[in-house]
mmCIF file of C-alpha atoms and ligand atoms in Angstrom:
data_model
loop_
_atom_site.group_PDB
_atom_site.id
_atom_site.type_symbol
_atom_site.label_atom_id
_atom_site.label_comp_id
_atom_site.label_asym_id
_atom_site.label_seq_id
_atom_site.Cartn_x
_atom_site.Cartn_y
_atom_site.Cartn_z
ATOM 1 C CA MET A 9 -20.736 -29.552 88.555
ATOM 2 C CA LYS A 10 -23.567 -30.283 90.891
ATOM 3 C CA GLN A 11 -24.441 -26.603 90.854
ATOM 4 C CA GLN A 12 -24.254 -26.542 87.066
ATOM 5 C CA LEU A 13 -26.664 -29.469 86.808
ATOM 6 C CA GLU A 14 -28.985 -27.843 89.307
ATOM 7 C CA ASN A 15 -28.958 -24.612 87.225
ATOM 8 C CA ILE A 16 -29.686 -26.547 84.053
ATOM 9 C CA ARG A 17 -32.571 -28.272 85.799
ATOM 10 C CA LEU A 18 -34.124 -25.032 87.067
ATOM 11 C CA GLN A 19 -33.649 -23.061 83.869
ATOM 12 C CA ALA A 20 -34.777 -25.882 81.596
ATOM 13 C CA LEU A 21 -37.919 -26.527 83.613
ATOM 14 C CA SER A 22 -38.895 -22.866 83.836
ATOM 15 C CA SER A 23 -38.186 -22.236 80.128
ATOM 16 C CA LEU A 24 -40.332 -25.250 79.246
ATOM 17 C CA ASP A 25 -43.109 -23.900 81.440
ATOM 18 C CA ALA A 26 -42.976 -20.590 79.619
ATOM 19 C CA ALA A 27 -43.043 -22.148 76.122
ATOM 20 C CA ASN A 28 -46.388 -22.254 74.423
ATOM 21 C CA SER A 29 -45.961 -23.642 70.945
ATOM 22 C CA PRO A 30 -44.646 -26.961 69.586
ATOM 23 C CA ALA A 31 -41.883 -25.051 67.746
ATOM 24 C CA GLU A 32 -40.663 -23.407 70.935
ATOM 25 C CA LEU A 33 -40.629 -26.788 72.689
ATOM 26 C CA GLU A 34 -38.502 -28.319 69.937
ATOM 27 C CA GLU A 35 -36.080 -25.414 70.185
ATOM 28 C CA LEU A 36 -35.791 -25.939 73.943
ATOM 29 C CA ARG A 37 -35.355 -29.693 73.543
ATOM 30 C CA VAL A 38 -32.360 -29.064 71.274
ATOM 31 C CA LYS A 39 -31.016 -26.413 73.619
ATOM 32 C CA TRP A 40 -31.149 -28.543 76.783
ATOM 33 C CA LEU A 41 -30.971 -32.156 75.659
ATOM 34 C CA GLY A 42 -29.511 -32.017 72.150
ATOM 35 C CA LYS A 43 -26.074 -33.290 71.127
ATOM 36 C CA LYS A 44 -24.725 -29.795 71.379
ATOM 37 C CA GLY A 45 -27.006 -28.971 74.249
ATOM 38 C CA GLU A 46 -26.248 -27.750 77.732
ATOM 39 C CA LEU A 47 -26.625 -31.109 79.463
ATOM 40 C CA THR A 48 -24.394 -32.890 76.961
ATOM 41 C CA ALA A 49 -21.778 -30.205 77.497
ATOM 42 C CA VAL A 50 -21.740 -30.921 81.244
ATOM 43 C CA LEU A 51 -21.651 -34.692 80.706
ATOM 44 C CA LYS A 52 -18.615 -34.289 78.491
ATOM 45 C CA MET A 53 -16.748 -33.026 81.522
ATOM 46 C CA MET A 54 -17.505 -36.219 83.508
ATOM 47 C CA GLY A 55 -14.119 -37.627 82.545
ATOM 48 C CA LYS A 56 -12.427 -35.078 84.675
ATOM 49 C CA LEU A 57 -14.192 -36.226 87.802
ATOM 50 C CA SER A 58 -12.832 -38.642 90.388
ATOM 51 C CA ALA A 59 -13.998 -42.266 90.380
ATOM 52 C CA GLU A 60 -16.110 -41.642 93.505
ATOM 53 C CA GLU A 61 -17.719 -38.531 92.173
ATOM 54 C CA ARG A 62 -18.456 -39.860 88.705
ATOM 55 C CA PRO A 63 -21.349 -42.255 89.528
ATOM 56 C CA ILE A 64 -22.960 -39.697 91.813
ATOM 57 C CA MET A 65 -22.790 -36.982 89.197
ATOM 58 C CA GLY A 66 -23.828 -39.473 86.528
ATOM 59 C CA GLN A 67 -26.918 -40.344 88.503
ATOM 60 C CA LEU A 68 -27.704 -36.704 89.117
ATOM 61 C CA ALA A 69 -27.262 -35.881 85.441
ATOM 62 C CA ASN A 70 -29.578 -38.774 84.496
ATOM 63 C CA SER A 71 -32.227 -37.646 86.915
ATOM 64 C CA VAL A 72 -32.007 -34.064 85.576
ATOM 65 C CA ARG A 73 -32.336 -35.418 82.030
ATOM 66 C CA ALA A 74 -35.290 -37.595 83.065
ATOM 67 C CA GLU A 75 -36.964 -34.667 84.761
ATOM 68 C CA ILE A 76 -36.489 -32.412 81.729
ATOM 69 C CA GLU A 77 -37.757 -35.159 79.408
ATOM 70 C CA GLU A 78 -40.767 -35.703 81.564
ATOM 71 C CA LYS A 79 -41.501 -31.988 81.636
ATOM 72 C CA LEU A 80 -41.044 -31.823 77.886
ATOM 73 C CA GLU A 81 -43.577 -34.626 77.331
ATOM 74 C CA GLY A 82 -45.999 -33.001 79.717
ATOM 75 C CA ARG A 83 -45.726 -29.624 77.998
ATOM 76 C CA LYS A 84 -46.032 -31.288 74.567
ATOM 77 C CA ALA A 85 -49.267 -32.899 75.587
ATOM 78 C CA ALA A 86 -50.608 -29.717 77.182
ATOM 79 C CA ILE A 87 -49.672 -27.481 74.237
ATOM 80 C CA GLY A 88 -50.990 -30.051 71.736
ATOM 81 C CA ALA A 89 -54.290 -30.138 73.581
ATOM 82 C CA ALA A 90 -54.476 -26.329 73.668
ATOM 83 C CA VAL A 91 -53.704 -26.084 69.943
ATOM 84 C CA LEU A 92 -56.383 -28.661 69.185
ATOM 85 C CA GLU A 93 -58.791 -26.860 71.441
ATOM 86 C CA ALA A 94 -58.188 -23.550 69.662
ATOM 87 C CA LYS A 95 -58.554 -25.184 66.258
ATOM 88 C CA LEU A 96 -61.813 -26.831 67.232
ATOM 89 C CA ALA A 97 -63.132 -23.581 68.619
ATOM 90 C CA ALA A 98 -62.222 -21.763 65.413
ATOM 91 C CA GLU A 99 -63.811 -24.377 63.186
ATOM 92 C CA ALA A 100 -66.839 -24.949 65.332
ATOM 93 C CA ILE A 101 -70.198 -25.195 63.604
ATOM 94 C CA ASP A 102 -73.067 -24.279 65.829
ATOM 95 C CA VAL A 103 -75.781 -26.632 64.702
ATOM 96 C CA THR A 104 -78.296 -24.823 66.864
ATOM 97 C CA ILE A 105 -78.105 -21.586 64.814
ATOM 98 C CA PRO A 106 -81.287 -21.383 62.729
ATOM 99 C CA GLY A 107 -80.628 -21.857 58.979
ATOM 100 C CA ASP A 108 -81.435 -19.365 56.234
ATOM 101 C CA ALA A 109 -85.100 -19.889 55.573
ATOM 102 C CA VAL A 110 -85.958 -20.542 51.927
ATOM 103 C CA THR A 111 -88.828 -18.278 50.977
ATOM 104 C CA LEU A 112 -91.472 -20.241 49.168
ATOM 105 C CA GLY A 113 -93.489 -18.447 46.544
ATOM 106 C CA HIS A 114 -97.112 -19.097 45.807
ATOM 107 C CA GLN A 115 -99.548 -18.756 42.956
ATOM 108 C CA HIS A 116 -100.223 -15.318 41.567
ATOM 109 C CA PRO A 117 -103.612 -14.010 42.776
ATOM 110 C CA MET A 118 -104.850 -14.109 39.195
ATOM 111 C CA ASN A 119 -103.947 -17.746 38.854
ATOM 112 C CA MET A 120 -105.672 -18.491 42.134
ATOM 113 C CA VAL A 121 -108.912 -17.001 40.825
ATOM 114 C CA LEU A 122 -108.471 -18.679 37.437
ATOM 115 C CA GLN A 123 -108.068 -22.001 39.205
ATOM 116 C CA GLU A 124 -111.207 -21.390 41.263
ATOM 117 C CA VAL A 125 -113.230 -20.534 38.157
ATOM 118 C CA LYS A 126 -111.918 -23.555 36.295
ATOM 119 C CA ASP A 127 -112.687 -25.847 39.223
ATOM 120 C CA ILE A 128 -116.260 -24.587 39.367
ATOM 121 C CA PHE A 129 -116.878 -25.084 35.651
ATOM 122 C CA VAL A 130 -115.110 -28.433 35.498
ATOM 123 C CA GLY A 131 -117.464 -29.427 38.323
ATOM 124 C CA LEU A 132 -120.368 -28.417 36.064
ATOM 125 C CA GLY A 133 -119.029 -30.670 33.296
ATOM 126 C CA TYR A 134 -117.159 -28.113 31.179
ATOM 127 C CA GLN A 135 -114.125 -29.056 29.114
ATOM 128 C CA VAL A 136 -111.192 -26.590 29.411
ATOM 129 C CA VAL A 137 -109.441 -25.747 26.128
ATOM 130 C CA ASP A 138 -106.601 -23.521 24.969
ATOM 131 C CA GLY A 139 -106.188 -21.583 21.729
ATOM 132 C CA PRO A 140 -103.853 -19.254 19.817
ATOM 133 C CA GLU A 141 -103.194 -15.661 20.883
ATOM 134 C CA VAL A 142 -102.190 -14.763 17.326
ATOM 135 C CA GLU A 143 -105.496 -15.210 15.573
ATOM 136 C CA LEU A 144 -107.089 -14.806 12.169
ATOM 137 C CA ALA A 145 -109.455 -11.851 11.779
ATOM 138 C CA ASP A 146 -111.781 -14.395 10.286
ATOM 139 C CA TYR A 147 -112.142 -16.193 13.649
ATOM 140 C CA ASN A 148 -111.808 -13.105 15.830
ATOM 141 C CA PHE A 149 -114.425 -11.082 13.909
ATOM 142 C CA THR A 150 -115.987 -12.334 10.684
ATOM 143 C CA ARG A 151 -117.305 -15.697 11.761
ATOM 144 C CA LEU A 152 -118.534 -14.146 15.002
ATOM 145 C CA ASN A 153 -120.849 -12.040 12.857
ATOM 146 C CA ILE A 154 -118.776 -8.886 13.413
ATOM 147 C CA GLU A 155 -119.050 -6.988 10.142
ATOM 148 C CA GLU A 156 -116.423 -5.122 8.191
ATOM 149 C CA GLY A 157 -116.295 -1.580 9.538
ATOM 150 C CA HIS A 158 -117.355 -2.548 13.058
ATOM 151 C CA PRO A 159 -115.536 -0.201 15.499
ATOM 152 C CA SER A 160 -113.796 -3.079 17.301
ATOM 153 C CA ARG A 161 -112.014 -3.918 14.047
ATOM 154 C CA ASP A 162 -110.485 -0.468 13.937
ATOM 155 C CA ARG A 163 -106.717 -0.208 13.735
ATOM 156 C CA SER A 164 -106.819 2.121 16.711
ATOM 157 C CA ASP A 165 -108.310 -0.679 18.823
ATOM 158 C CA THR A 166 -106.658 -3.831 17.533
ATOM 159 C CA PHE A 167 -103.047 -4.969 17.124
ATOM 160 C CA TYR A 168 -102.730 -6.223 13.539
ATOM 161 C CA PHE A 169 -99.811 -8.209 12.125
ATOM 162 C CA SER A 170 -100.552 -7.880 8.442
ATOM 163 C CA ASP A 171 -101.306 -4.971 6.107
ATOM 164 C CA ASP A 172 -104.512 -6.605 4.950
ATOM 165 C CA ASP A 173 -105.713 -6.855 8.569
ATOM 166 C CA SER A 174 -106.152 -10.610 8.315
ATOM 167 C CA VAL A 175 -103.863 -11.595 11.237
ATOM 168 C CA LEU A 176 -104.048 -10.039 14.687
ATOM 169 C CA LEU A 177 -103.584 -10.462 18.414
ATOM 170 C CA ARG A 178 -106.967 -11.751 19.478
ATOM 171 C CA THR A 179 -109.066 -9.030 21.075
ATOM 172 C CA GLN A 180 -111.297 -11.536 22.851
ATOM 173 C CA THR A 181 -111.441 -15.270 23.612
ATOM 174 C CA SER A 182 -114.672 -15.557 21.585
ATOM 175 C CA PRO A 183 -112.855 -16.928 18.490
ATOM 176 C CA MET A 184 -112.431 -20.079 20.592
ATOM 177 C CA GLN A 185 -116.182 -20.591 20.167
ATOM 178 C CA ILE A 186 -115.667 -20.980 16.422
ATOM 179 C CA ARG A 187 -112.522 -23.092 16.779
ATOM 180 C CA PHE A 188 -114.297 -25.420 19.187
ATOM 181 C CA MET A 189 -117.506 -25.729 17.177
ATOM 182 C CA GLU A 190 -115.522 -26.545 14.034
ATOM 183 C CA ASN A 191 -114.277 -29.698 15.705
ATOM 184 C CA HIS A 192 -117.039 -30.726 18.099
ATOM 185 C CA LYS A 193 -120.626 -31.740 17.666
ATOM 186 C CA PRO A 194 -123.177 -30.743 20.328
ATOM 187 C CA PRO A 195 -123.929 -31.358 23.108
ATOM 188 C CA PHE A 196 -120.885 -29.760 24.736
ATOM 189 C CA CYS A 197 -119.805 -27.348 27.474
ATOM 190 C CA MET A 198 -116.474 -25.649 26.915
ATOM 191 C CA LEU A 199 -114.337 -23.164 28.825
ATOM 192 C CA ALA A 200 -111.458 -21.303 27.139
ATOM 193 C CA PRO A 201 -109.312 -19.050 29.350
ATOM 194 C CA GLY A 202 -106.529 -16.975 27.825
ATOM 195 C CA ARG A 203 -104.833 -13.676 27.125
ATOM 196 C CA VAL A 204 -106.389 -11.005 24.929
ATOM 197 C CA PHE A 205 -105.001 -7.723 23.598
ATOM 198 C CA ARG A 206 -106.424 -4.292 22.894
ATOM 199 C CA LYS A 207 -104.943 -0.882 22.264
ATOM 200 C CA ASP A 208 -106.123 0.451 25.606
ATOM 201 C CA GLU A 209 -104.303 2.913 27.807
ATOM 202 C CA ALA A 210 -103.607 1.373 31.202
ATOM 203 C CA ASP A 211 -105.664 2.761 34.075
ATOM 204 C CA ALA A 212 -107.209 1.350 37.258
ATOM 205 C CA THR A 213 -109.510 -0.933 35.246
ATOM 206 C CA HIS A 214 -107.856 -1.207 31.804
ATOM 207 C CA SER A 215 -104.709 -2.791 30.427
ATOM 208 C CA PRO A 216 -103.560 -3.464 26.836
ATOM 209 C CA MET A 217 -103.224 -7.141 27.776
ATOM 210 C CA PHE A 218 -105.707 -8.871 29.987
ATOM 211 C CA HIS A 219 -107.322 -12.253 30.452
ATOM 212 C CA GLN A 220 -110.720 -13.526 29.524
ATOM 213 C CA ILE A 221 -112.528 -16.754 30.151
ATOM 214 C CA GLU A 222 -114.864 -17.790 27.380
ATOM 215 C CA GLY A 223 -117.675 -20.235 27.975
ATOM 216 C CA LEU A 224 -119.868 -21.991 25.439
ATOM 217 C CA VAL A 225 -122.693 -24.473 25.939
ATOM 218 C CA VAL A 226 -124.643 -25.935 23.018
ATOM 219 C CA ASP A 227 -127.368 -28.551 23.218
ATOM 220 C CA GLU A 228 -131.039 -28.954 22.440
ATOM 221 C CA HIS A 229 -133.387 -26.698 24.421
ATOM 222 C CA ILE A 230 -130.729 -24.469 25.987
ATOM 223 C CA THR A 231 -132.321 -21.247 27.248
ATOM 224 C CA MET A 232 -131.386 -17.933 28.797
ATOM 225 C CA GLY A 233 -132.412 -19.514 32.120
ATOM 226 C CA ASP A 234 -129.539 -21.992 31.777
ATOM 227 C CA LEU A 235 -127.182 -19.086 31.115
ATOM 228 C CA LYS A 236 -128.293 -17.184 34.202
ATOM 229 C CA GLY A 237 -128.241 -20.313 36.337
ATOM 230 C CA ALA A 238 -124.673 -21.206 35.350
ATOM 231 C CA LEU A 239 -123.342 -17.683 35.835
ATOM 232 C CA ILE A 240 -125.115 -16.955 39.104
ATOM 233 C CA SER A 241 -124.050 -20.247 40.668
ATOM 234 C CA MET A 242 -120.459 -19.574 39.608
ATOM 235 C CA MET A 243 -120.474 -16.030 41.010
ATOM 236 C CA ARG A 244 -122.030 -17.097 44.306
ATOM 237 C CA LYS A 245 -119.323 -19.732 44.728
ATOM 238 C CA ILE A 246 -116.619 -17.155 44.118
ATOM 239 C CA TYR A 247 -117.999 -14.071 45.840
ATOM 240 C CA GLY A 248 -120.198 -15.680 48.475
ATOM 241 C CA ALA A 249 -123.918 -16.495 48.636
ATOM 242 C CA GLU A 250 -124.757 -12.902 49.601
ATOM 243 C CA SER A 251 -123.062 -11.213 46.651
ATOM 244 C CA GLU A 252 -125.203 -8.931 44.482
ATOM 245 C CA MET A 253 -125.287 -9.371 40.695
ATOM 246 C CA ARG A 254 -127.363 -7.847 37.942
ATOM 247 C CA PHE A 255 -127.984 -8.594 34.274
ATOM 248 C CA ARG A 256 -128.410 -5.744 31.801
ATOM 249 C CA PRO A 257 -129.548 -5.990 28.175
ATOM 250 C CA HIS A 258 -126.699 -5.348 25.776
ATOM 251 C CA HIS A 259 -125.680 -5.998 22.208
ATOM 252 C CA PHE A 260 -123.058 -8.364 20.858
ATOM 253 C CA PRO A 261 -123.055 -9.360 17.193
ATOM 254 C CA PHE A 262 -122.495 -13.038 18.011
ATOM 255 C CA THR A 263 -125.302 -13.456 20.550
ATOM 256 C CA GLU A 264 -129.008 -12.705 20.409
ATOM 257 C CA PRO A 265 -130.318 -11.732 22.851
ATOM 258 C CA SER A 266 -127.241 -10.431 24.646
ATOM 259 C CA CYS A 267 -126.616 -9.143 28.129
ATOM 260 C CA GLU A 268 -123.925 -7.993 30.466
ATOM 261 C CA MET A 269 -123.532 -9.082 34.030
ATOM 262 C CA ASP A 270 -122.305 -6.702 36.726
ATOM 263 C CA MET A 271 -121.179 -7.319 40.258
ATOM 264 C CA GLN A 272 -121.812 -4.810 43.000
ATOM 265 C CA CYS A 273 -118.646 -2.782 43.629
ATOM 266 C CA HIS A 274 -116.703 -4.339 46.503
ATOM 267 C CA LYS A 275 -115.167 -0.968 47.388
ATOM 268 C CA CYS A 276 -118.218 1.288 47.792
ATOM 269 C CA HIS A 277 -120.846 -1.472 48.133
ATOM 270 C CA GLY A 278 -122.942 -0.067 45.337
ATOM 271 C CA THR A 279 -123.156 3.531 46.577
ATOM 272 C CA GLY A 280 -120.704 4.869 43.989
ATOM 273 C CA GLU A 281 -118.918 7.041 46.505
ATOM 274 C CA ILE A 282 -116.504 6.809 49.387
ATOM 275 C CA ASP A 283 -116.348 9.623 51.971
ATOM 276 C CA GLY A 284 -118.126 11.974 49.579
ATOM 277 C CA GLN A 285 -115.683 11.203 46.732
ATOM 278 C CA VAL A 286 -116.533 9.307 43.557
ATOM 279 C CA CYS A 287 -115.462 5.667 44.062
ATOM 280 C CA SER A 288 -112.289 5.162 42.025
ATOM 281 C CA THR A 289 -112.841 1.448 41.567
ATOM 282 C CA CYS A 290 -116.243 1.624 39.833
ATOM 283 C CA HIS A 291 -116.027 5.296 38.711
ATOM 284 C CA GLY A 292 -119.170 6.053 40.699
ATOM 285 C CA GLU A 293 -121.249 3.383 38.973
ATOM 286 C CA GLY A 294 -121.690 1.216 42.073
ATOM 287 C CA TRP A 295 -121.352 -1.797 39.781
ATOM 288 C CA ILE A 296 -118.432 -3.444 38.032
ATOM 289 C CA GLU A 297 -119.008 -5.042 34.656
ATOM 290 C CA LEU A 298 -117.784 -8.622 34.779
ATOM 291 C CA LEU A 299 -118.868 -10.267 31.597
ATOM 292 C CA GLY A 300 -120.786 -10.243 28.378
ATOM 293 C CA ALA A 301 -123.067 -13.112 27.508
ATOM 294 C CA GLY A 302 -126.012 -14.182 25.465
ATOM 295 C CA MET A 303 -127.660 -16.853 23.364
ATOM 296 C CA VAL A 304 -125.403 -17.920 20.513
ATOM 297 C CA HIS A 305 -126.523 -16.192 17.298
ATOM 298 C CA PRO A 306 -128.084 -18.614 14.770
ATOM 299 C CA LYS A 307 -125.677 -17.294 12.118
ATOM 300 C CA VAL A 308 -122.702 -18.296 14.280
ATOM 301 C CA LEU A 309 -124.064 -21.805 14.821
ATOM 302 C CA GLU A 310 -124.770 -22.135 11.096
ATOM 303 C CA SER A 311 -121.300 -20.972 10.098
ATOM 304 C CA CYS A 312 -119.943 -23.887 12.126
ATOM 305 C CA GLY A 313 -122.304 -26.428 10.597
ATOM 306 C CA ILE A 314 -124.659 -26.649 13.585
ATOM 307 C CA ASP A 315 -128.384 -26.594 12.846
ATOM 308 C CA PRO A 316 -129.895 -23.608 14.731
ATOM 309 C CA GLU A 317 -133.376 -25.106 14.356
ATOM 310 C CA LYS A 318 -132.328 -28.099 16.399
ATOM 311 C CA TYR A 319 -129.686 -26.665 18.717
ATOM 312 C CA SER A 320 -129.356 -23.576 20.802
ATOM 313 C CA GLY A 321 -126.613 -22.413 23.103
ATOM 314 C CA PHE A 322 -125.322 -19.746 25.389
ATOM 315 C CA ALA A 323 -121.927 -18.108 25.552
ATOM 316 C CA PHE A 324 -120.161 -15.802 27.939
ATOM 317 C CA GLY A 325 -116.855 -14.017 28.135
ATOM 318 C CA MET A 326 -115.578 -12.633 31.396
ATOM 319 C CA GLY A 327 -112.619 -10.540 32.414
ATOM 320 C CA LEU A 328 -110.382 -12.471 34.767
ATOM 321 C CA GLU A 329 -108.598 -9.399 36.185
ATOM 322 C CA ARG A 330 -111.910 -7.835 37.131
ATOM 323 C CA MET A 331 -112.938 -11.060 38.813
ATOM 324 C CA ALA A 332 -109.651 -11.172 40.722
ATOM 325 C CA MET A 333 -110.049 -7.525 41.765
ATOM 326 C CA GLY A 334 -113.440 -8.260 43.260
ATOM 327 C CA ARG A 335 -112.416 -11.550 44.770
ATOM 328 C CA MET A 336 -109.151 -10.281 46.285
ATOM 329 C CA ARG A 337 -110.356 -6.717 46.949
ATOM 330 C CA ILE A 338 -107.724 -5.160 44.711
ATOM 331 C CA ASN A 339 -108.483 -1.566 43.786
ATOM 332 C CA ASP A 340 -106.140 -1.026 40.869
ATOM 333 C CA LEU A 341 -105.697 -3.461 37.999
ATOM 334 C CA ARG A 342 -102.108 -2.354 37.369
ATOM 335 C CA LEU A 343 -101.047 -3.860 40.706
ATOM 336 C CA ILE A 344 -101.857 -7.280 39.259
ATOM 337 C CA PHE A 345 -99.199 -6.873 36.565
ATOM 338 C CA ASP A 346 -96.533 -4.978 38.549
ATOM 339 C CA ASN A 347 -95.513 -8.179 40.344
ATOM 340 C CA ASP A 348 -94.237 -6.268 43.339
ATOM 341 C CA VAL A 349 -93.638 -8.981 45.944
ATOM 342 C CA ARG A 350 -94.855 -6.674 48.718
ATOM 343 C CA PHE A 351 -98.208 -6.700 46.958
ATOM 344 C CA LEU A 352 -98.198 -10.391 46.010
ATOM 345 C CA ASN A 353 -97.231 -11.537 49.513
ATOM 346 C CA GLN A 354 -100.605 -10.406 50.800
ATOM 347 C CA PHE A 355 -102.457 -13.212 49.086
HETATM 348 N N1 DAH B 554 -116.052 -11.143 23.708
HETATM 349 C C1 DAH B 554 -116.835 -10.137 24.382
HETATM 350 C C2 DAH B 554 -115.926 -8.982 24.791
HETATM 351 O O1 DAH B 554 -114.747 -9.150 24.794
HETATM 352 C C3 DAH B 554 -117.473 -10.702 25.609
HETATM 353 C C4 DAH B 554 -118.559 -11.658 25.271
HETATM 354 C C5 DAH B 554 -119.826 -11.193 25.068
HETATM 355 C C6 DAH B 554 -118.312 -12.998 25.107
HETATM 356 C C7 DAH B 554 -120.868 -12.070 24.763
HETATM 357 C C8 DAH B 554 -119.355 -13.873 24.817
HETATM 358 C C9 DAH B 554 -120.616 -13.381 24.650
HETATM 359 O O2 DAH B 554 -119.151 -15.180 24.671
HETATM 360 O O3 DAH B 554 -121.613 -14.253 24.371
HETATM 361 O O4 DAH B 554 -116.410 -7.940 25.079
#
């Protein structure tokens, strides 16, 4: 019996050492210490022993049981710790791994330039106003002194909504002059940015939809000098004090006299060519037309109830895309509308 107990002790301890899961341990506990276990089986035979032997064997059996129990507890703790360890390792969150960066967008280059222009004019005391893109031909043409039959009224140039050509997508922001003068008495300085539409094929400098910024100043004694002063100071702020501008005589039905203002081409610096090739940005002109302007026609003032004998004014309308192209050194207008992030990220 002593040998039996010794065998149980050795086998139980080594099997417990080899176990490596809580389930295995439980199985071994039942096998060695359970009611139908090995140790119990040996103890059941105690009755057959002599009175001298019984206490000795009893003691031995108890010490074997105690040793197995102790081992069991030890293995339980060790396996529990290992299981916990593995679980923690599997669930670990490494707080030192850099997170996914959120990419922040920014203003579209056109909006940046628009904001700059607005800031400059607001600084000069201009009021910024908004108006409808779907406009009456009356405001877009007639009251701006643009006669019936004028080429800009042609159906091949203008998007009309009605058969009688009375409603259209505005072809310019100039109708805002009329809308503003209907509701305001001079003196005033107004700025009206917005979208305009023309049946133009898209190329490097044209698009069927583009943006204009209209300006209008009416007061007593306003002269062409005020017009040039306002426009030159604005351009110098945007393009730098060194930038070259020129005014050319022109004709607009709603201003008299009228002019256009050009900026020296930022691509070829006025030479009209690059490496012997015609400059694609200014088509060899050396200059890029930025705006039309002039002194408000007396007929236009009159049609809005403003006395042209007492008041005079100047007006201008500039192309925002062209301004942005010069400001941001963009060579093709279509890039502005493509919204390719690889392009936009550069600004
Ligand atoms: N509306 C004109 C255009 O689209 C530009 C323009 C010319 C606006 C003269 C003006 C102006 O206010 O006075 O071509």
